[in-house]
Short mmCIF file of C-alpha atoms in Angstrom, two decimals:
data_model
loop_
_atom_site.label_atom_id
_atom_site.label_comp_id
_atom_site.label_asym_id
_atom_site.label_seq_id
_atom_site.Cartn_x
_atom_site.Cartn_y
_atom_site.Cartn_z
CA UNK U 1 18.14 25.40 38.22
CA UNK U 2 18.06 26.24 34.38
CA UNK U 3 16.92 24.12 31.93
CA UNK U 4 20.50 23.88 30.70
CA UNK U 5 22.24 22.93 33.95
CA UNK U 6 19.81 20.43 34.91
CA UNK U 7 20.24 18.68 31.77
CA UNK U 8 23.85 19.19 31.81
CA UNK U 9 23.67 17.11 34.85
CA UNK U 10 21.85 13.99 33.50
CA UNK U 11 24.32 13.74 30.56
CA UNK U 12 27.21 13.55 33.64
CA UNK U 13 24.80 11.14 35.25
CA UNK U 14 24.09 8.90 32.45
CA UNK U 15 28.22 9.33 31.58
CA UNK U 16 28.64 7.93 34.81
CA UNK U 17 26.27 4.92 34.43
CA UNK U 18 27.80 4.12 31.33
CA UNK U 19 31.70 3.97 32.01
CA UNK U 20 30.35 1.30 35.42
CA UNK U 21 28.35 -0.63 32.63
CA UNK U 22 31.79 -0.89 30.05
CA UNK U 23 33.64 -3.13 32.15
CA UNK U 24 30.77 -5.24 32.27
CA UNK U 25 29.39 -5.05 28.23
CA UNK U 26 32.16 -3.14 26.22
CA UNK U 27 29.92 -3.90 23.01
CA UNK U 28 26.97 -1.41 24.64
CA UNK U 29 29.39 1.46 25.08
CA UNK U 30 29.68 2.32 21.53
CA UNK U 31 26.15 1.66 20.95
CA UNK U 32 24.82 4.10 23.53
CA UNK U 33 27.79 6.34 24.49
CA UNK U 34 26.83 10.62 24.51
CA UNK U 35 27.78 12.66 22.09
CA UNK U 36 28.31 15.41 24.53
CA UNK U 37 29.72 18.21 22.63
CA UNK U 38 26.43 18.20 20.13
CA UNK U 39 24.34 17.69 23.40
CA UNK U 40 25.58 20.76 24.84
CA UNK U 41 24.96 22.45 21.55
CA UNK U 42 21.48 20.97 22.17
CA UNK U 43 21.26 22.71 25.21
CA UNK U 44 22.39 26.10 24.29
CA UNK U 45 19.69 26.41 21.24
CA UNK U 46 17.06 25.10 23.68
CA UNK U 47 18.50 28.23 26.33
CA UNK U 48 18.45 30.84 23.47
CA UNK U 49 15.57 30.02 21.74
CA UNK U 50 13.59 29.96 25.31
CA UNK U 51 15.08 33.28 25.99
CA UNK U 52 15.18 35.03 23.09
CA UNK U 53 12.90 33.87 20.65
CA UNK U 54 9.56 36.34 20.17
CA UNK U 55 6.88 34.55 21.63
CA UNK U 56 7.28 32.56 24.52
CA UNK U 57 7.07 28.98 24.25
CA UNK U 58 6.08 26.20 26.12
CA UNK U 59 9.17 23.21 27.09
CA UNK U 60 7.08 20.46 26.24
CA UNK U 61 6.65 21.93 22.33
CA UNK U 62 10.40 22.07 22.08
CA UNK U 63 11.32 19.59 23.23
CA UNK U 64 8.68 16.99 20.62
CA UNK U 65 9.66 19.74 17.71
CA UNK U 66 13.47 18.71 18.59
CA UNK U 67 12.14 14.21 18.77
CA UNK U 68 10.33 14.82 15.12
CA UNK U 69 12.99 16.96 13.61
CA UNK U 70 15.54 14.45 14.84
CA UNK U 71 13.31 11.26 13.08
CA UNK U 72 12.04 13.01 9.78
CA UNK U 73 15.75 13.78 8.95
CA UNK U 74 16.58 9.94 8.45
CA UNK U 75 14.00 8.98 6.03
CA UNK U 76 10.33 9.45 5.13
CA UNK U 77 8.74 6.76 6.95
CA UNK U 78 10.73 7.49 10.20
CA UNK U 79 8.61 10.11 13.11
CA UNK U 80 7.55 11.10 16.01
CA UNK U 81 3.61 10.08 17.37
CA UNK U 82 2.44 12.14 20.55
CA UNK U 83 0.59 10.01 22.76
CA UNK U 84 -2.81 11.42 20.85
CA UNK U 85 -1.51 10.29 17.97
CA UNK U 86 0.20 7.05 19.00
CA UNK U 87 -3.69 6.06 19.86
CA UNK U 88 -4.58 6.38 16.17
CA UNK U 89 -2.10 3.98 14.96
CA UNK U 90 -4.17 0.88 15.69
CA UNK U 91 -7.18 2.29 12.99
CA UNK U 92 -5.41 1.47 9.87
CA UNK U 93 -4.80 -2.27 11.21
CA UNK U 94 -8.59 -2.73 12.32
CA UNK U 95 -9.94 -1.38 9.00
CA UNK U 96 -11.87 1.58 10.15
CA UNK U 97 -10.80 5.43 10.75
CA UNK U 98 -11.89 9.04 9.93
CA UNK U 99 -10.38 10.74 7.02
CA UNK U 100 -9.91 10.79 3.06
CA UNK U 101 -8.76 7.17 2.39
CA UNK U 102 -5.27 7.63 1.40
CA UNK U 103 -1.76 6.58 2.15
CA UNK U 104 0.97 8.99 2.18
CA UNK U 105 4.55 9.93 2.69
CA UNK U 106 6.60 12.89 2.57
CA UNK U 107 8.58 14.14 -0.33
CA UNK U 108 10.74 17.28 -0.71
CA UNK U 109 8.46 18.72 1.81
CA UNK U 110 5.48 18.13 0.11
CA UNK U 111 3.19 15.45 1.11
CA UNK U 112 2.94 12.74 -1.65
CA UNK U 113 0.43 10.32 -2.30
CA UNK U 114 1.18 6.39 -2.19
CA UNK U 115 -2.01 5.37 -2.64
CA UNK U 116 -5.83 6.30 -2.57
CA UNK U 117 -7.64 3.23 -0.83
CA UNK U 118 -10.85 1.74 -3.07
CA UNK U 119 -13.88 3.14 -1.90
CA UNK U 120 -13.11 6.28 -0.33
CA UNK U 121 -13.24 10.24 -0.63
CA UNK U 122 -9.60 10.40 -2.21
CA UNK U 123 -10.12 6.92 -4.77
CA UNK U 124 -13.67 8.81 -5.37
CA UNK U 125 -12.14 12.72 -5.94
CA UNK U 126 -9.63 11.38 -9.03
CA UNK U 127 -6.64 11.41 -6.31
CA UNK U 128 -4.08 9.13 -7.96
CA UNK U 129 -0.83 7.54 -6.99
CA UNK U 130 2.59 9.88 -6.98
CA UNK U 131 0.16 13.42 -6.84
CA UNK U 132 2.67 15.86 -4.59
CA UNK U 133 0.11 17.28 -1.74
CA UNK U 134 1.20 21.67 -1.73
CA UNK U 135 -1.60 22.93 0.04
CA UNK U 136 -4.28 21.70 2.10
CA UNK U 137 -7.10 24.19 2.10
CA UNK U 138 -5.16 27.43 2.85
CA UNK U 139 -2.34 25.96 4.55
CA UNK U 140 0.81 25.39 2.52
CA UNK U 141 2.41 22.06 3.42
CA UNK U 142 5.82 23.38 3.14
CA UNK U 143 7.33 23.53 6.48
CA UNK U 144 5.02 20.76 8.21
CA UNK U 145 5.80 17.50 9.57
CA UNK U 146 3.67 14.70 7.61
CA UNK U 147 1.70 14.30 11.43
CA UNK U 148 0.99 17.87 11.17
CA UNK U 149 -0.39 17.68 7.41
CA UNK U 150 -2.32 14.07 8.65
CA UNK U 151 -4.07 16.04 11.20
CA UNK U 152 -5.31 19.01 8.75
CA UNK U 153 -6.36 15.96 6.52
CA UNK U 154 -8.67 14.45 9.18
CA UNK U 155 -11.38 16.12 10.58
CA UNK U 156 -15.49 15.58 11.36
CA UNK U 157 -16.93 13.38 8.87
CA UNK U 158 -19.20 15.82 6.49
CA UNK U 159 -16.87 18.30 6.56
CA UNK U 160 -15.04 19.39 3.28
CA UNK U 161 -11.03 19.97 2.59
CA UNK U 162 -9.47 21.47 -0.41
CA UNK U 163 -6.32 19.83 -1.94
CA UNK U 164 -4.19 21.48 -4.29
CA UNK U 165 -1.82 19.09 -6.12
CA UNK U 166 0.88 18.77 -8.60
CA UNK U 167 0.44 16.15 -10.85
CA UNK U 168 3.14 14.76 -13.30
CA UNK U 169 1.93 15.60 -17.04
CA UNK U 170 -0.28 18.30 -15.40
CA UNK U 171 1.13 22.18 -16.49
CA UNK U 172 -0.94 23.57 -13.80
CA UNK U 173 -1.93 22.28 -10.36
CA UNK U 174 -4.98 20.29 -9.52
CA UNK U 175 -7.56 21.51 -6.64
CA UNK U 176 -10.10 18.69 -5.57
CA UNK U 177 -12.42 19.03 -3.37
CA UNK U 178 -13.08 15.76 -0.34
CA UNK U 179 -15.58 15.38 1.85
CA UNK U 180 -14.10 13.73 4.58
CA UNK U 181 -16.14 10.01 5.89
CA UNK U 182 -15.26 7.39 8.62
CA UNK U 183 -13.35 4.87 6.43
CA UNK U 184 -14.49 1.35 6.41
CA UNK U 185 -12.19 -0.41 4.60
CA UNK U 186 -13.30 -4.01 3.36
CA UNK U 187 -9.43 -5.23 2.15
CA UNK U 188 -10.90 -8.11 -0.16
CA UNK U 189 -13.44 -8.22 -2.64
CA UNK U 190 -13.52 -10.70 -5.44
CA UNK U 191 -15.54 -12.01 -8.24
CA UNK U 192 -15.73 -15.03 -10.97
CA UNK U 193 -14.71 -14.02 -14.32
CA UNK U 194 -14.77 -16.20 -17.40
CA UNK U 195 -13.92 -19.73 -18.13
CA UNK U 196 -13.93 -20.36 -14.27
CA UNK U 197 -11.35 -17.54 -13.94
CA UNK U 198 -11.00 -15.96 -10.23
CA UNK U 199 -10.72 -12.28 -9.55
CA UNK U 200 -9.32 -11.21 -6.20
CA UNK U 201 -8.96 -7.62 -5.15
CA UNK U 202 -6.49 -6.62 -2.06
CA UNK U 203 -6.80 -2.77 -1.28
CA UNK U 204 -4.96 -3.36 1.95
CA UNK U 205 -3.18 -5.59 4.17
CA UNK U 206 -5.24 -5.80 7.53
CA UNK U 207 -4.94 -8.02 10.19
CA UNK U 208 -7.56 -10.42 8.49
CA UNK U 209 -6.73 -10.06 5.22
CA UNK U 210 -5.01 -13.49 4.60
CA UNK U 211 -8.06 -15.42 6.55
CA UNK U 212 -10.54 -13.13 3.80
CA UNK U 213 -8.63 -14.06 1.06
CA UNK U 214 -9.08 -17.68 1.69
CA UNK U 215 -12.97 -17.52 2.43
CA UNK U 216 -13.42 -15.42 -0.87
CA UNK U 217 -11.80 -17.90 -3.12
CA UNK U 218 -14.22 -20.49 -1.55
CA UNK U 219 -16.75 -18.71 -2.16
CA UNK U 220 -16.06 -17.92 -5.88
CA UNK U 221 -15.49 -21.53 -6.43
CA UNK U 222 -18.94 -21.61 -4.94
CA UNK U 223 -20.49 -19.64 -7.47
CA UNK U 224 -17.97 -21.51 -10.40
CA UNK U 225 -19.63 -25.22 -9.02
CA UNK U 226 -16.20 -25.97 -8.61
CA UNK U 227 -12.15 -25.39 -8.46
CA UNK U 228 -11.09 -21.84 -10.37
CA UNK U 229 -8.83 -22.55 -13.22
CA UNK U 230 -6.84 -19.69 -12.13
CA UNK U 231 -6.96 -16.23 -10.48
CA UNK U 232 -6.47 -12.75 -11.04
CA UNK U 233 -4.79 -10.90 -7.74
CA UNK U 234 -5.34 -7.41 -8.08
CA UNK U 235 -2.60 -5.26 -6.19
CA UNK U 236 -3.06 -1.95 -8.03
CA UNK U 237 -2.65 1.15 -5.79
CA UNK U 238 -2.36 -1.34 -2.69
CA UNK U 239 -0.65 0.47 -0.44
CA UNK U 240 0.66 -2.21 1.66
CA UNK U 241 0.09 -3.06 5.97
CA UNK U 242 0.19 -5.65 8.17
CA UNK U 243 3.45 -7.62 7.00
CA UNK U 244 1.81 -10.61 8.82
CA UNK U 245 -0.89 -10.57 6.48
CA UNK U 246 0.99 -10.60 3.46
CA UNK U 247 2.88 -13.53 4.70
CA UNK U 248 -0.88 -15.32 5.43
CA UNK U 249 -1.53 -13.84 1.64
CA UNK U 250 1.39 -14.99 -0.06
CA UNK U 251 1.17 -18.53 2.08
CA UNK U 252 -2.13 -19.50 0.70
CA UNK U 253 -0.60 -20.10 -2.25
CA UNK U 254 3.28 -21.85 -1.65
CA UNK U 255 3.77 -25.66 -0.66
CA UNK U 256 6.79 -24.32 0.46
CA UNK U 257 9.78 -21.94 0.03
CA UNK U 258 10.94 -18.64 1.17
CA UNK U 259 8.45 -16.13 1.53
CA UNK U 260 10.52 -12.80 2.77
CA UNK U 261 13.53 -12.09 4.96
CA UNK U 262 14.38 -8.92 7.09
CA UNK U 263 18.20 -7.89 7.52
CA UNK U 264 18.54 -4.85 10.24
CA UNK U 265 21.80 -3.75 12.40
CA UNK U 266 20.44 -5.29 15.27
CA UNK U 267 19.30 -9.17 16.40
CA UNK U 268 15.71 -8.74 16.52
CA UNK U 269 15.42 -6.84 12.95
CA UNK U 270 16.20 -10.23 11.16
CA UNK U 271 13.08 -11.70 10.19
CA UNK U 272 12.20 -15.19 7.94
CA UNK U 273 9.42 -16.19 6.92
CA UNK U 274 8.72 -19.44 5.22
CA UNK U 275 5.41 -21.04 3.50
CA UNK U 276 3.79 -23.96 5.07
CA UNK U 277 2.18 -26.59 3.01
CA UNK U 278 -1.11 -26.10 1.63
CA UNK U 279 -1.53 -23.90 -1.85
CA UNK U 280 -5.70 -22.76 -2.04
CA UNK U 281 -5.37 -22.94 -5.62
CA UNK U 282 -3.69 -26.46 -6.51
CA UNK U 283 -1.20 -25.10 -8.60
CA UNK U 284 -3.42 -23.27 -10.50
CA UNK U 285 -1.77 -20.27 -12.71
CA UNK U 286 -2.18 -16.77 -10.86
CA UNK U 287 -1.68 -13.60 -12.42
CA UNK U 288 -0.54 -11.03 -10.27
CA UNK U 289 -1.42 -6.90 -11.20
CA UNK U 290 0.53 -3.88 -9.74
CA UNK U 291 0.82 -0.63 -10.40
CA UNK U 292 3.27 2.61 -9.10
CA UNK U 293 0.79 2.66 -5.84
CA UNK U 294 1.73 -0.79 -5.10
CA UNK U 295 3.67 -0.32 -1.93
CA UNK U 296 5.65 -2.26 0.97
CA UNK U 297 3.08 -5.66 1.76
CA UNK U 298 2.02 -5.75 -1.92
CA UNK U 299 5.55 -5.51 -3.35
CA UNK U 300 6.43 -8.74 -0.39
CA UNK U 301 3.44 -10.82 -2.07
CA UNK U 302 4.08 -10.55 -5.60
CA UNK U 303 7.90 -9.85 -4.50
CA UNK U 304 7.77 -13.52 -3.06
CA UNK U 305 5.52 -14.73 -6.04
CA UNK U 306 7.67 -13.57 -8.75
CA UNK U 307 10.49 -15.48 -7.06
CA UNK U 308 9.28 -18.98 -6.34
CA UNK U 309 7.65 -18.80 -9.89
CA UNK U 310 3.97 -19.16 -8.87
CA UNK U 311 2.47 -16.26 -10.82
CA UNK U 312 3.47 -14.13 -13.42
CA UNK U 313 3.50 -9.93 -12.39
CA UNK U 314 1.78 -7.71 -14.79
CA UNK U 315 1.28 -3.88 -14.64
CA UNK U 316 4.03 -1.54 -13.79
CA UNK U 317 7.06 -1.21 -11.83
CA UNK U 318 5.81 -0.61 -8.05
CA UNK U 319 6.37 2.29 -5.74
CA UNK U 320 9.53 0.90 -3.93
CA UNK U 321 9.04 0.61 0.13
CA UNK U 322 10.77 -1.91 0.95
CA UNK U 323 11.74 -0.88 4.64
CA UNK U 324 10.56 -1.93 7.85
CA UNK U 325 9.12 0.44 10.29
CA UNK U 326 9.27 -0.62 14.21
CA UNK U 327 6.88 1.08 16.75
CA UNK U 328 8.77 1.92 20.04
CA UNK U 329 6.27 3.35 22.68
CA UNK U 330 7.81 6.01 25.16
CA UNK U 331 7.22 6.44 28.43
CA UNK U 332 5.16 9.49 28.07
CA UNK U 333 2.71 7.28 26.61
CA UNK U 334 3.56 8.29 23.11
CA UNK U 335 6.10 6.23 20.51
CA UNK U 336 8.26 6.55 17.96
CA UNK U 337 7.81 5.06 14.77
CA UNK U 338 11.46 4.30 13.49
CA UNK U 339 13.06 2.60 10.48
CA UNK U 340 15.07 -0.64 11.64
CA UNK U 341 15.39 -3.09 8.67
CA UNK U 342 14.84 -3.97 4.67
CA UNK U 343 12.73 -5.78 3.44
CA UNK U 344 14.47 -9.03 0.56
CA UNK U 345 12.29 -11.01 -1.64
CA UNK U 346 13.75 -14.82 -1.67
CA UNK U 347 16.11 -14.43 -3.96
CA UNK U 348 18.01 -11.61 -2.18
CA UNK U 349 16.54 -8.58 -3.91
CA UNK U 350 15.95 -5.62 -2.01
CA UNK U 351 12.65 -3.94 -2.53
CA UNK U 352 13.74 -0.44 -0.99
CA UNK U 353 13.84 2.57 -3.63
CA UNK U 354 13.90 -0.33 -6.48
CA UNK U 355 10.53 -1.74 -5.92
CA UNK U 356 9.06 -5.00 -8.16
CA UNK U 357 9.43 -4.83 -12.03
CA UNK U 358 6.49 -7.24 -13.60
CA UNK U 359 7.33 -10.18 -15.81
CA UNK U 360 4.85 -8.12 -18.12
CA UNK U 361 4.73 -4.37 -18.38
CA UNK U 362 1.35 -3.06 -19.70
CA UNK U 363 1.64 1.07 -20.28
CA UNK U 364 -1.23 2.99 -18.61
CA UNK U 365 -3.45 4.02 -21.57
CA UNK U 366 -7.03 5.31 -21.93
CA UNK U 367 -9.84 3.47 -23.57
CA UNK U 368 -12.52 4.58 -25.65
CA UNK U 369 -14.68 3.05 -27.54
CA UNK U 370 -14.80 3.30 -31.13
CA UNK U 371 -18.02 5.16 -32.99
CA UNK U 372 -18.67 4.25 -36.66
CA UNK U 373 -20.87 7.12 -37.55
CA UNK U 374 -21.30 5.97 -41.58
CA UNK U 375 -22.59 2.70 -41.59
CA UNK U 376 -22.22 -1.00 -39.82
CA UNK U 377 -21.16 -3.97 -42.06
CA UNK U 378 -24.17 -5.87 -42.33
CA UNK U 379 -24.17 -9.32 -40.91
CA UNK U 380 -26.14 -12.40 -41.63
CA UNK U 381 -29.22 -11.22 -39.34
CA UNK U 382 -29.42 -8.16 -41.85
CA UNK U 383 -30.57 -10.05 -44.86
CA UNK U 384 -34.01 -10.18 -45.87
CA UNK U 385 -35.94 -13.78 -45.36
CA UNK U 386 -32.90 -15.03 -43.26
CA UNK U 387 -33.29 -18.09 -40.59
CA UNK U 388 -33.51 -17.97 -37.23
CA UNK U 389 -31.56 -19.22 -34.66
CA UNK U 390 -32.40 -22.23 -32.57
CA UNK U 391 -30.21 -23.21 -29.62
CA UNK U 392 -29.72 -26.82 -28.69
CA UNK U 393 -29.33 -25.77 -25.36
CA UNK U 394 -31.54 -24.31 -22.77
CA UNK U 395 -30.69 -20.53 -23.23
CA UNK U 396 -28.85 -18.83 -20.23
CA UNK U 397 -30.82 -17.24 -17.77
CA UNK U 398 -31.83 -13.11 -18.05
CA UNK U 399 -29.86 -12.92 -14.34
CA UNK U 400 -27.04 -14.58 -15.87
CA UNK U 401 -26.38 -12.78 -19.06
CA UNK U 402 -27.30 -9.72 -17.10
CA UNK U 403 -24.00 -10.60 -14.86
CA UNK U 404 -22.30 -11.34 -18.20
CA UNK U 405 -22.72 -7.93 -19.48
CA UNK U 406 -22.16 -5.84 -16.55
CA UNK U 407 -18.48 -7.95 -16.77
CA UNK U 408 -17.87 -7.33 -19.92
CA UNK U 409 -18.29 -3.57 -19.37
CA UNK U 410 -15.71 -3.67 -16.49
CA UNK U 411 -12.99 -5.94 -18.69
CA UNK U 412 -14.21 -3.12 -21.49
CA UNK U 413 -13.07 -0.09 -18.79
CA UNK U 414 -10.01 -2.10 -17.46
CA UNK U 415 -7.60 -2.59 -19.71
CA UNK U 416 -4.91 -4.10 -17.56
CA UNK U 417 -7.30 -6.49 -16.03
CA UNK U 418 -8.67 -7.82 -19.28
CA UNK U 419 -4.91 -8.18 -20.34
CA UNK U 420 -4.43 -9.91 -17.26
CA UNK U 421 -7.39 -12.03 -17.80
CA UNK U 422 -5.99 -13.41 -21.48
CA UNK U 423 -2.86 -14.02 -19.97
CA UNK U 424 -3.89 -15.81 -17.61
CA UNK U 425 -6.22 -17.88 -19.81
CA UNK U 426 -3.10 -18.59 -22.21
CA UNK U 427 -0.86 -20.29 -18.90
CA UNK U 428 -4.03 -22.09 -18.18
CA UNK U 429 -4.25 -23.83 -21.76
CA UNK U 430 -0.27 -24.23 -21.68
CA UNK U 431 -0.53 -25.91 -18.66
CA UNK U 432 -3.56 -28.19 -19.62
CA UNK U 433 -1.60 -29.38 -22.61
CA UNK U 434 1.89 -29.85 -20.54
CA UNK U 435 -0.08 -32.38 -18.29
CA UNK U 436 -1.14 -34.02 -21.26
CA UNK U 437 2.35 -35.06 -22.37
#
C-alpha cells in the first residue's frame, strides 16, 4: 500500500473515532476535527515529492521537515526537537552545556541574538544583544530552521566557529571568531558596594536561582556586618528561564501580592502566582537594571516589581518575550516545544512584543576618561611647607582600599550601574527621613 492510501485510511479511521466521541463530548469535535481536504493535499506533496523529486529521500526526513515547518510558521519560539535534541533541553535548566553561551531566536530567517550569557565565548567575542546571525562559518543561515543553525553553533569544545553578523549602526557586517567551551553557568554573583549597598547579578534563571539569590544576599550582609541598605539587581542581557525561579526571585522580596498570571485558550495555560510572606530585604529600596537583552523571566521579575512598587526599573526598554512555551514529548521519544499562553505582569500588562519600559531610562553611552594634557590645578598638597595629614582614625586596611579601588574602576566602566547605585542611595536617604516624620 502507498504511502498515500495508507494514510488516507487513518484520516477515515480517526473520522470515524471522532463522529462516536461527538455524541459523547460535542465541545472536543471542533477542537480536534480533520481538516481533510488540506490533509489530502498533505498527502499528494508527500507522493510527488517522494516520486519525483531528484534525490531520493528518506520518509522519516519528510515527514519531521513537514512537524518543524508546521511549528516555525506560528511564531519564533514555537519548533520541533528530535528525540536527540529533546535530550538537550534539560542543559540550559541544570546550568551546564557545550556551546557559545548565547540565547537566540529566529528573525526574518536570520538567527538573532537575545542575549550573550556572562562568562562565555559569545559575552567574551563582543556578541551583543539584537546582532542578526547571516552566516555561520560558510553556511548561510537563510533557509535553516533555528535547531539546524543551534547544531552548527555547538560542536567539540576547542574547536573554533566563524560568525558573520549584522549589527544595527554597523555599515558593514561583523565576523567574530568563538572558540566553542562547555558552559558552566553560575546564574548569581554579587558583591557589597558602598554605604552598605548590595549588588546582585542574575545572568539566568536556573532551577536554583531563587535559593542562590537568597544565600548571596546573606552573605553580602556578611561581609557589610550587617542588613544592606538596599540592593542593586542586575538584569542586563538576562535572557530569562525557569519561570519557577523568577517567581522564587521575585518572592524574596514581596510580603504579598500578585507576582504573574498566565492566560492561554485552554484550562491548564492559566497560571497565578502569588508572593508569600517574607521580603529578604525588609523593605529596603531595590533598584532594578535591564537592558534590550532582558528577556521573558527577567521582564516577570522586574515586570512584577515595577507593579507592586518595590523597586524602581532603570536601563532600557527590554526585549519583549512575554509568551509561554509548553514542552509536549511525542511518542517517538522526541517533543514539541509549542507556544500556549502570555505572560501579564499584576496589573494586566502583557509583556509579549511590548516588553518592560523602566521608571528611569539611561541611554547606552561610552565612557572615557578625561586627559588634561596642560597642567593639573594644584591642590593644597602642592604648596611648599604645607601640613600633613593626621587621621583620628585607624587608617583602612591596604586589602580594603585595595577592594575600594578595584570598585571604583568597575562603577568608573559601568555607567548604568553607578547611575543605579546614586539612585538607589537617594530612595535610601528619602526613606530614612520619611521614617523620621
Amino acid at each position: 500500500m502507498t504511502f498515500g492510501a495508507l494514510f488516507g485510511a487513518m484520516i477515515v479511521v480517526g473520522t470515524n473515532v471522532l463522529a462516536e466521541e461527538t455524541e459523547k463530548v460535542p465541545a472536543l469535535q471542533k477542537q480536534i476535527s480533520l481538516p481533510l481536504e488540506e490533509l489530502q493535499a498533505f498527502v499528494e506533496v508527500f507522493n510527488r515529492i517522494s516520486t519525483d523529486y531528484v534525490e531520493e529521500v528518506e520518509d522519516k526526513d519528510l515527514l519531521e521537515g513537514a512537524i518543524s515547518g508546521m511549528l516555525s510558521s506560528l511564531d519564533p519560539h514555537s519548533a520541533y526537537l528530535p528525540p536527540k535534541n529533546y535530550k538537550k533541553m534539560e542543559e540550559h535548566t541544570t546550568g551546564e552545556f557545550g556551546g557559545l553561551g548565547m540565547e537566540v531566536g529566529m528573525e526574518d530567517g536570520f538567527v538573532k541574538v537575545i542575549s550573550p550569557i556572562d562568562d562565555t565565548p559569545a559575552m567574551k567575542a563582543g556578541i551583543q544583544a539584537g546582532d542578526l546571525i547571516i552566516k555561520l562559518d560558510d553556511h548561510p543561515v537563510k533557509g535553516k530552521s533555528l535547531s539546524d543553525a543551534v547544531k552548527l553553533m555547538r560542536g567539540k569544545p576547542g574547536t573554533e566557529i566563524k560568525l558573520t553578523l549584522i549589527r544595527e549602526g554597523e555599515e558593514k557586517p561583523l565576523v567574530k571568531t568563538l572558540v566553542r567551551a562547555i558552559i558552566k553557568v553560575n546564574s548569581v554573583k554579587g558583591k557589597l558596594l558602598k554605604e552598605g549597598m548590595g549588588y546582585v547579578r542574575i545572568s539566568q534563571f536556573q532551577l536554583r536561582t531563587g535559593e542562590d539569590l537568597v544565600s548571596t544576599i546573606e552573605k553580602i550582609e556578611t561581609e557589610n556586618k550587617g542588613p544592606l541598605n538596599g540592593l542593586v539587581l542586575d538584569l542586563r542581557n538576562n535572557p530569562g528561564g525557569v519561570l519557577r525561579a523568577a517567581v522564587q526571585v521575585t518572592d524574596a522580596f514581596l510580603n504579598e501580592g500578585m507576582i504573574v498570571y498566565t492566560k492561554g485558550r485552554v484550562k491548564n495555560a492559566e497560571m497565578r502566582f502569588e508572593a508569600e510572606a517574607g521580603d529578604v530585604l525588609d523593605g529596603k529600596p531595590i533598584v532594578v537594571l535591564i537592558n534590550e537583552g532582558s528577556a521573558s523571566a527577567s521582564e516577570i521579575v522586574s515586570g512584577a516589581l515595577q507593579d507592586q512598587q518595590r523597586a524602581l526599573i532603570l536601563g532600557r526598554n527590554s526585549f519583549g518575550k512575554g509568551s509561554v512555551q509548553t514542552l509536549l514529548p511525542l511518542n517517538n521519544g522526541g517533543a514539541i516545544k509549542v507556544t500556549t499562553a502570555r505572560y501579564y505582569t499584576p496589573s494586566g500588562r502583557s509583556i509579549q512584543a511590548e516588553g518592560i519600559i523602566p521608571d528611569i531610562k539611561i541611554d547606552q553611552v561610552k565612557i572615557e576618561k578625561l586627559k588634561i594634557e596642560e597642567f593639573e590645578r594644584i591642590k593644597e598638597k602642592d604648596l611648599t611647607g604645607h601640613l600633613d595629614g593626621k587621621d583620628d582614625v585607624e587608617q583602612q586596611k591596604a586589602k580594603k582600599r585595595i577592594i575600594d579601588e578595584e570598585l571604583d574602576a568597575i562603577l568608573a566602566k559601568d555607567y548604568e550601574l553607578n547611575e543605579a547605585l546614586n539612585v538607589l542611595k537617594g530612595m535610601y536617604f528619602s526613606q530614612k527621613l520619611q521614617a523620621k516624620k
